[in-house]
Coordinates of C-alpha atoms in Angstrom, one line a residue:
Chain A
X1 CA -29.7 -15.2 4.5
X2 CA -27.6 -13.8 7.3
X3 CA -26.5 -15.0 10.7
X4 CA -28.8 -14.3 13.6
X5 CA -27.9 -10.7 14.5
X6 CA -29.5 -10.7 17.9
X7 CA -27.1 -13.3 19.4
X8 CA -24.9 -12.1 22.2
X9 CA -21.7 -13.4 20.6
X10 CA -22.3 -11.3 17.5
X11 CA -23.0 -8.2 19.5
X12 CA -19.7 -8.6 21.2
X13 CA -17.9 -9.1 17.9
X14 CA -19.6 -6.0 16.4
X15 CA -18.5 -4.0 19.5
X16 CA -14.9 -5.3 18.9
X17 CA -15.1 -4.4 15.2
X18 CA -16.2 -0.8 16.1
X19 CA -13.3 -0.5 18.5
X20 CA -10.9 -1.5 15.8
X21 CA -12.4 1.0 13.4
X22 CA -12.0 3.7 16.1
X23 CA -8.4 2.7 16.4
X24 CA -8.1 3.2 12.6
X25 CA -9.7 6.6 12.5
X26 CA -9.4 8.3 15.9
X27 CA -5.6 8.9 15.9
X28 CA -5.9 10.7 12.6
X29 CA -8.6 13.1 14.0
X30 CA -6.3 14.0 16.9
X31 CA -4.0 15.7 14.4
X32 CA -6.6 18.4 13.9
X33 CA -6.4 19.9 17.4
X34 CA -2.6 19.5 17.4
X35 CA -2.4 21.6 14.2
X36 CA -4.2 24.4 16.0
X37 CA -1.8 24.7 18.9
X38 CA -0.2 28.1 19.6
X39 CA 3.0 26.4 20.8
X40 CA 6.1 25.9 18.7
X41 CA 6.2 22.2 19.5
X42 CA 3.7 19.4 19.0
X43 CA 1.0 19.7 21.7
X44 CA -2.7 20.0 22.4
X45 CA -3.9 23.6 22.6
X46 CA -4.9 24.3 26.2
X47 CA -6.5 27.7 26.2
X48 CA -6.4 29.4 22.8
X49 CA -6.4 28.1 19.3
X50 CA -4.0 29.5 16.7
X51 CA -3.7 29.3 12.9
X52 CA 0.0 30.1 12.9
X53 CA 1.0 26.7 11.6
X54 CA -1.3 27.2 8.7
X55 CA 0.1 30.6 8.1
X56 CA 3.6 29.1 7.9
X57 CA 2.4 26.9 5.1
X58 CA 1.5 29.9 3.0
X59 CA 4.4 32.1 4.0
X60 CA 7.1 29.5 3.6
X61 CA 7.6 29.1 -0.1
X62 CA 9.2 25.7 0.3
X63 CA 5.8 24.2 1.2
X64 CA 4.1 25.6 -1.9
X65 CA 7.1 24.6 -4.0
X66 CA 7.0 21.1 -2.8
X67 CA 3.3 20.8 -3.5
X68 CA 4.1 22.0 -7.0
X69 CA 6.9 19.5 -7.5
X70 CA 4.7 16.7 -6.2
X71 CA 1.9 17.7 -8.6
X72 CA 4.2 17.7 -11.6
X73 CA 5.8 14.4 -10.7
X74 CA 2.6 12.6 -9.8
X75 CA 0.6 13.7 -12.9
X76 CA 3.5 12.8 -15.3
X77 CA 4.1 9.5 -13.5
X78 CA 0.4 8.7 -13.8
X79 CA 0.6 9.3 -17.6
X80 CA 3.5 6.8 -17.9
X81 CA 1.8 4.3 -15.6
X82 CA -1.5 4.5 -17.5
X83 CA 0.2 4.1 -20.9
X84 CA 2.4 1.1 -19.9
X85 CA -0.3 -0.6 -17.8
X86 CA -3.1 -0.2 -20.3
X87 CA -1.1 -1.5 -23.2
X88 CA 0.1 -4.5 -21.3
X89 CA -3.4 -5.3 -20.0
X90 CA -4.9 -5.2 -23.5
X91 CA -2.1 -7.2 -25.0
X92 CA -2.1 -9.9 -22.4
X93 CA -5.9 -10.1 -22.4
X94 CA -6.1 -10.6 -26.1
X95 CA -3.1 -13.0 -26.4
X96 CA -4.0 -15.0 -23.3
X97 CA -1.2 -17.5 -23.7
X98 CA 1.1 -18.9 -21.1
X99 CA 3.8 -16.6 -22.3
X100 CA 1.8 -13.5 -22.0
X101 CA 0.8 -14.6 -18.5
X102 CA 4.5 -14.8 -17.6
X103 CA 4.9 -11.3 -19.0
X104 CA 2.0 -10.0 -16.9
X105 CA 3.4 -11.4 -13.7
X106 CA 6.8 -9.8 -14.4
X107 CA 5.0 -6.5 -15.0
X108 CA 3.5 -6.8 -11.5
X109 CA 7.0 -6.9 -9.8
X110 CA 7.2 -3.2 -8.9
X111 CA 4.2 -3.7 -6.7
X112 CA 5.6 -6.6 -4.8
X113 CA 9.3 -5.9 -4.5
X114 CA 9.9 -3.9 -1.2
X115 CA 10.5 -0.2 -1.9
X116 CA 13.9 -0.2 -0.3
X117 CA 15.2 -2.9 -2.7
X118 CA 14.3 -1.1 -5.9
X119 CA 15.3 2.2 -4.3
X120 CA 18.9 0.9 -4.1
X121 CA 18.7 -0.3 -7.7
X122 CA 17.3 3.0 -9.0
X123 CA 19.9 4.9 -7.1
X124 CA 22.8 2.9 -8.6
X125 CA 21.5 2.9 -12.2
X126 CA 20.2 6.5 -12.1
X127 CA 23.6 7.8 -11.2
X128 CA 25.0 6.1 -14.3
X129 CA 22.1 7.4 -16.5
X130 CA 22.5 10.9 -15.1
X131 CA 18.9 10.9 -13.8
X132 CA 19.7 11.5 -10.1
X133 CA 17.8 14.5 -8.7
X134 CA 16.0 15.2 -12.0
X135 CA 12.3 15.4 -12.8
X136 CA 12.5 12.7 -15.5
X137 CA 14.4 10.4 -13.1
X138 CA 11.8 10.6 -10.4
X139 CA 8.8 10.6 -12.8
X140 CA 10.1 7.4 -14.5
X141 CA 10.6 5.6 -11.2
X142 CA 7.2 6.6 -9.9
X143 CA 5.6 5.7 -13.2
X144 CA 7.0 2.2 -13.1
X145 CA 5.8 1.9 -9.5
X146 CA 2.3 2.9 -10.4
X147 CA 2.1 0.8 -13.6
X148 CA 1.1 -2.6 -11.9
X149 CA -2.0 -0.9 -10.3
X150 CA -3.2 0.3 -13.7
X151 CA -2.5 -3.2 -15.2
X152 CA -4.7 -4.8 -12.5
X153 CA -7.6 -2.4 -12.7
X154 CA -7.6 -2.4 -16.5
X155 CA -7.3 -6.2 -16.6
X156 CA -10.4 -6.4 -14.3
X157 CA -12.3 -4.1 -16.6
X158 CA -11.3 -6.2 -19.6
X159 CA -12.6 -9.3 -18.0
X160 CA -16.1 -7.9 -18.3
X161 CA -15.6 -6.8 -21.9
X162 CA -17.4 -8.8 -24.6
X163 CA -14.7 -10.1 -27.0
X164 CA -17.3 -10.3 -29.8
X165 CA -17.6 -6.5 -29.9
X166 CA -13.9 -6.4 -30.8
X167 CA -14.3 -9.1 -33.4
X168 CA -17.3 -7.4 -34.9
X169 CA -15.3 -4.2 -35.3
X170 CA -12.4 -6.1 -37.0
X171 CA -14.9 -7.9 -39.3
X172 CA -16.5 -4.6 -40.3
X173 CA -13.1 -3.4 -41.5
X174 CA -11.6 -1.5 -38.6
X175 CA -7.8 -1.7 -38.2
X176 CA -6.3 -2.9 -35.0
X177 CA -5.5 0.7 -33.9
X178 CA -9.1 1.8 -34.8
X179 CA -10.6 -1.1 -32.9
X180 CA -8.5 -0.3 -29.8
X181 CA -9.2 3.4 -29.9
X182 CA -12.9 3.4 -30.9
X183 CA -14.3 0.2 -29.4
X184 CA -12.0 -1.1 -26.6
X185 CA -10.8 2.1 -24.9
X186 CA -14.3 3.6 -24.3
X187 CA -15.4 0.3 -22.7
X188 CA -12.5 0.1 -20.3
X189 CA -12.3 3.7 -19.4
X190 CA -13.6 3.3 -15.9
X191 CA -10.8 0.7 -15.3
X192 CA -8.2 3.1 -16.6
X193 CA -9.5 5.9 -14.5
X194 CA -9.4 3.8 -11.3
X195 CA -5.9 2.7 -12.2
X196 CA -4.9 6.3 -12.8
X197 CA -6.1 7.4 -9.4
X198 CA -4.1 4.6 -7.8
X199 CA -1.0 5.6 -9.8
X200 CA -1.4 9.2 -8.9
X201 CA -1.7 8.5 -5.1
X202 CA 1.2 6.0 -5.3
X203 CA 3.4 8.8 -6.6
X204 CA 1.9 11.6 -4.5
X205 CA 2.7 9.5 -1.3
X206 CA 6.0 7.9 -2.4
X207 CA 8.9 8.6 -0.1
X208 CA 11.4 5.7 0.0
X209 CA 12.6 5.9 -3.7
X210 CA 12.3 9.7 -3.5
X211 CA 14.7 9.7 -0.5
X212 CA 17.3 7.9 -2.6
X213 CA 17.1 9.5 -6.0
X214 CA 16.4 13.2 -5.2
X215 CA 18.1 15.7 -3.1
X216 CA 17.6 19.5 -3.6
X217 CA 16.5 20.1 -7.2
X218 CA 13.4 17.9 -7.0
X219 CA 11.8 18.3 -3.6
X220 CA 8.4 16.7 -3.3
X221 CA 5.7 17.1 -0.5
X222 CA 6.4 13.7 1.1
X223 CA 10.1 14.7 1.2
X224 CA 9.2 18.0 2.9
X225 CA 7.0 16.2 5.4
X226 CA 9.7 13.6 6.0
X227 CA 12.2 16.3 6.8
X228 CA 9.6 18.1 8.9
X229 CA 9.2 15.0 11.0
X230 CA 12.9 14.2 11.1
X231 CA 14.2 17.4 12.6
X232 CA 12.5 18.1 15.9
X233 CA 8.9 17.6 14.6
X234 CA 7.6 20.9 13.2
X235 CA 3.9 21.4 14.0
X236 CA 3.3 22.8 10.5
X237 CA 3.4 19.1 9.5
X238 CA 0.3 18.8 11.6
X239 CA -1.4 21.5 9.5
X240 CA -0.4 19.7 6.3
X241 CA -1.6 16.4 7.7
X242 CA -5.0 18.0 8.6
X243 CA -5.4 19.3 5.1
X244 CA -4.4 15.8 3.7
X245 CA -7.0 14.1 6.0
X246 CA -9.7 16.6 5.0
X247 CA -9.1 16.1 1.3
X248 CA -9.1 12.3 1.6
X249 CA -12.3 12.5 3.6
X250 CA -14.1 14.6 1.0
X251 CA -12.9 12.6 -2.0
X252 CA -13.8 9.3 -0.4
X253 CA -17.2 10.6 0.7
X254 CA -17.8 11.8 -2.9
X255 CA -16.9 8.4 -4.3
X256 CA -19.3 6.7 -1.9
X257 CA -22.1 9.0 -2.8
X258 CA -21.4 8.6 -6.6
X259 CA -21.4 4.8 -6.2
X260 CA -24.6 4.8 -4.3
X261 CA -26.2 7.0 -6.9
X262 CA -25.1 4.7 -9.6
X263 CA -26.6 1.8 -7.7
X264 CA -29.9 3.6 -7.2
X265 CA -30.0 4.5 -10.9
X266 CA -29.2 0.9 -12.0
X267 CA -32.0 -0.5 -9.7
X268 CA -34.4 2.1 -11.1
X269 CA -33.6 1.3 -14.7
Chain B
X1 CA -14.1 -17.7 -23.2
X2 CA -10.6 -16.6 -23.9
X3 CA -9.3 -20.1 -23.2
X4 CA -11.6 -21.8 -25.7
X5 CA -10.5 -19.8 -28.8
X6 CA -9.4 -21.8 -31.8
X7 CA -6.0 -21.9 -33.4
X8 CA -7.0 -19.7 -36.3
X9 CA -8.1 -16.9 -33.9
X10 CA -5.0 -17.3 -31.8
X11 CA -2.8 -16.6 -34.9
X12 CA -4.7 -13.3 -35.2
X13 CA -3.6 -12.2 -31.8
X14 CA 0.1 -12.1 -32.8
X15 CA -0.5 -8.4 -33.7
X16 CA -1.0 -7.7 -30.0
X17 CA 2.5 -8.7 -28.9
X18 CA 4.0 -5.2 -29.4
X19 CA 1.5 -3.9 -26.9
X20 CA 3.1 -6.1 -24.3
X21 CA 6.7 -6.0 -25.5
X22 CA 7.1 -2.2 -25.5
X23 CA 6.2 -1.8 -21.8
X24 CA 8.1 -4.9 -21.0
X25 CA 11.3 -3.6 -22.7
X26 CA 10.9 -0.3 -20.7
X27 CA 10.5 -2.3 -17.5
X28 CA 13.6 -4.4 -18.4
X29 CA 15.8 -1.3 -18.9
X30 CA 14.5 0.9 -16.1
X31 CA 13.5 -1.6 -13.5
X32 CA 14.7 -5.2 -13.9
X33 CA 18.2 -4.0 -14.8
X34 CA 18.4 -1.9 -11.6
X35 CA 17.2 -4.9 -9.6
X36 CA 19.8 -7.1 -11.3
X37 CA 22.4 -4.5 -10.3
X38 CA 21.4 -4.9 -6.6
X39 CA 21.8 -8.7 -6.8
X40 CA 25.0 -8.4 -8.8
X41 CA 26.6 -6.0 -6.2
X42 CA 25.7 -8.4 -3.4
X43 CA 28.0 -11.0 -4.9
X44 CA 30.8 -8.7 -6.1
X45 CA 31.3 -5.9 -3.6
X46 CA 33.7 -5.4 -1.8
X47 CA 35.2 -8.6 -3.4
X48 CA 33.7 -11.3 -5.5
X49 CA 32.3 -14.3 -3.6
X50 CA 29.8 -15.2 -0.9
X51 CA 31.5 -13.2 1.8
X52 CA 28.5 -10.9 2.2
X53 CA 26.1 -13.8 2.7
X54 CA 28.4 -15.3 5.3
X55 CA 27.6 -12.3 7.4
X56 CA 24.0 -13.6 7.8
X57 CA 25.5 -16.4 9.9
X58 CA 28.5 -14.7 11.6
X59 CA 27.7 -11.0 12.2
X60 CA 25.9 -10.4 15.5
X61 CA 24.6 -7.0 14.4
X62 CA 23.0 -8.4 11.3
X63 CA 21.5 -11.3 13.2
X64 CA 20.0 -8.9 15.8
X65 CA 18.3 -7.0 13.0
X66 CA 17.0 -10.2 11.4
X67 CA 15.7 -11.3 14.8
X68 CA 14.0 -7.9 15.5
X69 CA 12.5 -7.8 12.1
X70 CA 11.1 -11.3 12.2
X71 CA 9.7 -10.7 15.8
X72 CA 8.0 -7.5 14.8
X73 CA 6.6 -8.9 11.6
X74 CA 5.2 -12.0 13.3
X75 CA 3.6 -10.0 16.1
X76 CA 2.3 -7.4 13.6
X77 CA 0.8 -10.0 11.3
X78 CA -0.8 -12.0 14.1
X79 CA -2.5 -8.9 15.6
X80 CA -3.4 -7.5 12.2
X81 CA -5.0 -10.8 11.1
X82 CA -7.0 -11.2 14.3
X83 CA -8.4 -7.7 14.2
X84 CA -8.8 -7.7 10.4
X85 CA -10.7 -11.0 10.5
X86 CA -13.0 -9.6 13.2
X87 CA -13.8 -6.5 11.2
X88 CA -14.3 -8.3 7.9
X89 CA -16.6 -10.8 9.5
X90 CA -18.7 -8.2 11.2
X91 CA -18.9 -6.0 8.0
X92 CA -20.3 -9.0 6.2
X93 CA -23.0 -9.7 8.8
X94 CA -24.4 -6.3 9.5
X95 CA -27.1 -4.3 7.7
X96 CA -26.3 -2.7 4.4
X97 CA -26.1 0.8 5.9
X98 CA -23.7 -0.2 8.7
X99 CA -21.7 -2.2 6.2
X100 CA -21.2 1.0 4.1
X101 CA -20.1 3.0 7.1
X102 CA -17.7 0.4 8.3
X103 CA -16.2 0.0 4.8
X104 CA -15.9 3.8 4.6
X105 CA -13.8 3.9 7.8
X106 CA -11.5 1.1 6.6
X107 CA -11.1 2.8 3.2
X108 CA -10.5 6.2 4.8
X109 CA -7.6 4.7 6.8
X110 CA -6.4 2.9 3.7
X111 CA -6.2 6.0 1.5
X112 CA -4.7 8.4 4.0
X113 CA -1.0 9.1 3.4
X114 CA 1.4 6.8 5.1
X115 CA 3.5 9.7 6.3
X116 CA 0.4 11.4 7.7
X117 CA -0.5 8.3 9.6
X118 CA 3.0 7.8 11.0
X119 CA 3.1 11.4 12.0
X120 CA -0.3 11.2 13.7
X121 CA 1.1 8.4 15.8
X122 CA 4.2 10.4 16.8
X123 CA 2.0 13.4 17.7
X124 CA -0.2 11.1 19.8
X125 CA 2.4 8.9 21.5
X126 CA 5.6 11.0 22.0
X127 CA 6.6 12.0 25.6
X128 CA 4.7 15.3 25.4
X129 CA 2.1 14.0 23.0
X130 CA -1.6 13.8 23.3
X131 CA -1.9 10.5 25.2
X132 CA 0.8 11.3 27.8
X133 CA -0.5 14.8 28.3
X134 CA -4.0 13.6 28.9
X135 CA -3.0 10.7 31.2
X136 CA -0.8 13.1 33.2
X137 CA -3.5 15.7 33.5
X138 CA -5.8 13.1 34.8
X139 CA -3.1 11.9 37.2
X140 CA -3.2 8.4 35.9
X141 CA 0.5 8.4 35.5
X142 CA 3.3 10.6 37.0
X143 CA 5.9 10.0 34.4
X144 CA 5.3 10.1 30.6
X145 CA 5.1 6.5 29.2
X146 CA 7.6 5.5 26.5
X147 CA 5.2 4.8 23.7
X148 CA 7.3 5.6 20.7
X149 CA 11.0 5.1 19.8
X150 CA 10.6 1.5 20.8
X151 CA 9.0 -1.7 19.5
X152 CA 5.6 -0.9 21.0
X153 CA 5.3 2.2 18.9
X154 CA 6.5 0.4 15.8
X155 CA 3.9 -2.4 16.2
X156 CA 1.1 0.1 17.0
X157 CA 1.9 2.0 13.8
X158 CA 2.4 -1.0 11.6
X159 CA -0.8 -2.8 12.7
X160 CA -2.6 0.5 12.1
X161 CA -1.2 0.6 8.5
X162 CA -1.8 -3.1 7.8
X163 CA -5.4 -3.6 9.0
X164 CA -7.0 -2.4 5.7
X165 CA -4.7 -4.7 3.8
X166 CA -6.1 -7.6 5.8
X167 CA -9.7 -6.5 5.9
X168 CA -10.2 -5.9 2.2
X169 CA -9.0 -9.3 0.9
X170 CA -10.6 -11.2 3.8
X171 CA -13.9 -9.3 3.0
X172 CA -13.7 -10.3 -0.6
X173 CA -12.9 -13.9 0.3
X174 CA -15.7 -14.2 2.9
X175 CA -18.2 -12.7 0.4
X176 CA -17.7 -15.9 -1.7
X177 CA -18.7 -18.2 1.2
X178 CA -22.2 -19.6 0.9
X179 CA -24.2 -17.8 3.6
X180 CA -26.6 -20.7 4.0
X181 CA -23.9 -23.1 5.3
X182 CA -23.7 -21.8 8.9
X183 CA -27.5 -21.7 9.4
X184 CA -27.5 -25.2 7.9
X185 CA -25.0 -26.4 10.5
X186 CA -27.0 -24.7 13.2
X187 CA -30.1 -26.4 12.0
X188 CA -28.4 -29.7 12.2
X189 CA -27.7 -29.0 15.9
X190 CA -24.2 -27.4 16.0
X191 CA -23.7 -24.7 18.6
X192 CA -22.8 -21.2 17.3
X193 CA -19.1 -21.8 18.2
X194 CA -19.0 -25.2 16.6
X195 CA -20.7 -23.9 13.4
X196 CA -18.1 -21.1 13.2
X197 CA -15.1 -23.2 14.0
X198 CA -15.9 -26.2 11.9
X199 CA -17.7 -24.6 9.0
X200 CA -17.0 -20.9 8.6
X201 CA -13.4 -20.8 9.7
X202 CA -12.2 -23.6 7.4
X203 CA -14.0 -22.0 4.5
X204 CA -12.3 -18.7 5.1
X205 CA -8.8 -20.3 5.5
X206 CA -7.6 -19.5 2.0
X207 CA -8.4 -15.9 2.6
X208 CA -6.6 -16.0 5.9
X209 CA -3.5 -17.5 4.4
X210 CA -3.6 -15.2 1.4
X211 CA -4.1 -12.0 3.4
X212 CA -1.7 -13.2 6.1
X213 CA 1.1 -13.7 3.7
X214 CA 0.4 -10.4 2.0
X215 CA 0.5 -8.5 5.4
X216 CA 3.7 -10.4 6.4
X217 CA 5.4 -9.5 3.1
X218 CA 4.5 -5.9 3.4
X219 CA 5.7 -5.8 7.0
X220 CA 9.1 -7.4 6.1
X221 CA 10.1 -4.6 3.7
X222 CA 8.4 -1.8 5.6
X223 CA 10.5 1.3 5.8
X224 CA 8.5 4.5 6.6
X225 CA 6.6 3.6 9.8
X226 CA 9.4 1.7 11.6
X227 CA 11.8 4.5 10.7
X228 CA 9.6 7.2 12.1
X229 CA 8.1 5.4 15.1
X230 CA 11.2 3.4 15.9
X231 CA 13.1 6.7 16.1
X232 CA 16.5 5.0 15.3
X233 CA 16.2 2.8 18.4
X234 CA 14.2 0.0 17.0
X235 CA 15.7 -0.7 13.6
X236 CA 14.1 -3.1 11.1
X237 CA 15.8 -4.6 8.0
X238 CA 14.7 -1.9 5.5
X239 CA 16.0 0.9 7.6
X240 CA 19.2 -1.0 8.3
X241 CA 19.7 -1.5 4.5
X242 CA 19.3 2.2 4.0
X243 CA 21.8 3.0 6.8
X244 CA 24.4 0.6 5.3
X245 CA 24.2 2.3 1.9
X246 CA 23.7 6.0 2.9
X247 CA 25.7 6.3 6.1
X248 CA 28.5 3.7 6.0
X249 CA 28.6 3.1 2.3
X250 CA 28.6 -0.7 2.8
X251 CA 27.0 -1.5 -0.5
X252 CA 27.9 -5.2 -0.2
X253 CA 26.1 -5.7 3.1
X254 CA 23.1 -3.5 2.0
X255 CA 22.6 -5.3 -1.3
X256 CA 23.1 -8.7 0.3
X257 CA 20.3 -8.0 2.8
X258 CA 18.1 -6.5 0.0
X259 CA 18.7 -9.6 -2.2
X260 CA 17.8 -11.9 0.8
X261 CA 14.6 -9.9 1.4
X262 CA 13.7 -10.4 -2.3
X263 CA 14.3 -14.2 -2.2
X264 CA 12.3 -14.6 1.0
X265 CA 9.4 -12.6 -0.4
X266 CA 9.3 -14.6 -3.7
X267 CA 9.4 -17.8 -1.7
X268 CA 6.5 -16.7 0.3
X269 CA 4.6 -15.6 -2.8
X270 CA 5.2 -19.1 -4.3
X271 CA 3.8 -20.5 -1.0
X272 CA 0.8 -18.3 -1.3
X273 CA 0.1 -19.4 -4.9
X274 CA -0.4 -22.9 -3.5
X275 CA -3.3 -21.7 -1.3
X276 CA -5.0 -19.0 -3.3
X277 CA -5.3 -18.2 -6.9
X278 CA -2.9 -15.3 -7.3
X279 CA -5.0 -13.9 -10.2
X280 CA -8.0 -13.6 -7.8
X281 CA -5.8 -12.2 -5.1
X282 CA -4.6 -9.4 -7.4
X283 CA -8.0 -8.5 -8.8
X284 CA -7.8 -9.8 -12.4
X285 CA -10.0 -12.4 -14.0

């Protein structure tokens, strides 16, 4: 049962909530006209629209290059995060002792520690390890940052997994490795996939650690955007931002549609 | 179920320890060791001792940064929680269709790149930006308003970033509140305001405390948005730490502030664990 929707107080609250949601979304949409300005500085187009800032993205190889670097780093970091996070989640779930709980909490640290703090640490130690401004260095740091998110989503998936399935497999003669691979993994795949999406986005969007441990050799998209904002705000950043917003919009809409379809199917079954 | 397993079964789980220990070892070498380095440097550079920590009490520049950071964080958290609570409450009490749309907008904002969001605010608020241009075209103002490169801009951008982090946990928490309780209170003669203040609000308190501490913790260590929207004029602790290390090479001061930040955040998490089950907060179990 829900509250009386017709009451005046609730109508006012709903109005307020919509205003907050406008505040969340509207500023982002203003980037779209700004990206179409014919001027060389950030402004609203007054008479004509221009695609020159989009052309810059294609003509300037450094933009394409940074997208490529980001894609390499984010996909490799996702791999590391998924591997570490999934193993930990399975282990902790199966052991379920006080000790494994402590291990799980320690593994969540990269999510909680402020980025600037571990950025300093990475920088100091990466210099010694010879990992500064290298792909392995950035991938490793990003993988560790993404790992807790995989750990959480996989742990959530495991909470719904029936332990007896695993015991049945073991009783029927499957080894531990076979049980994990053939019984457990297929069941928790949705959790792993969700975690992987988080880990990818964490890396794709990461700037603070990147600022400290890369310089010229590894040059990711956030780094390029950061530099574009830092020196007298280049409007081609608005073009990139618009593309980002559109991609996010499409992917999110897709996930909503898929989820609704799944719900409809379930209720039909 | 897992808790009720017998000793014999538990012995069978020993084979799973390598699954945990391998990632843990990796974390120890490539993450915990770097963090330990930060803490270690704060006590040893430029000379061993507590000299860096004494700066917290003696150095006016450090104290100004701490004051600015706490002020901005408190204001940001208060505004974020008020707006977030409103949105979460409304989302739970509208029709399914509207609920889906409202969640869509919250998640859209949540997923959009932090740099894109900070940039959007700069494009909107700077002196020749969208807001100032429109207001001047409509002759509302004669001079452009200073909307970025100050605390106002930082708070606008930070609240914008934090709202989804408040709405989502609050929403999850409110979903667990029995929806029959408020109508019951109303049926027993309570006014809508009384029913909300004496029944609903206390029940949602764990969610408020949990989400509030989460938002506050994120705000404390926030780097990107304050750095971009503060424009070097309003500096918060994370940007100040970066400046110490990159510009003036004062590793002692930088790592001391980083360590202090770490200590404060873990104290707040411990505080949070008293109010809400951290396992539920972070999605597992």
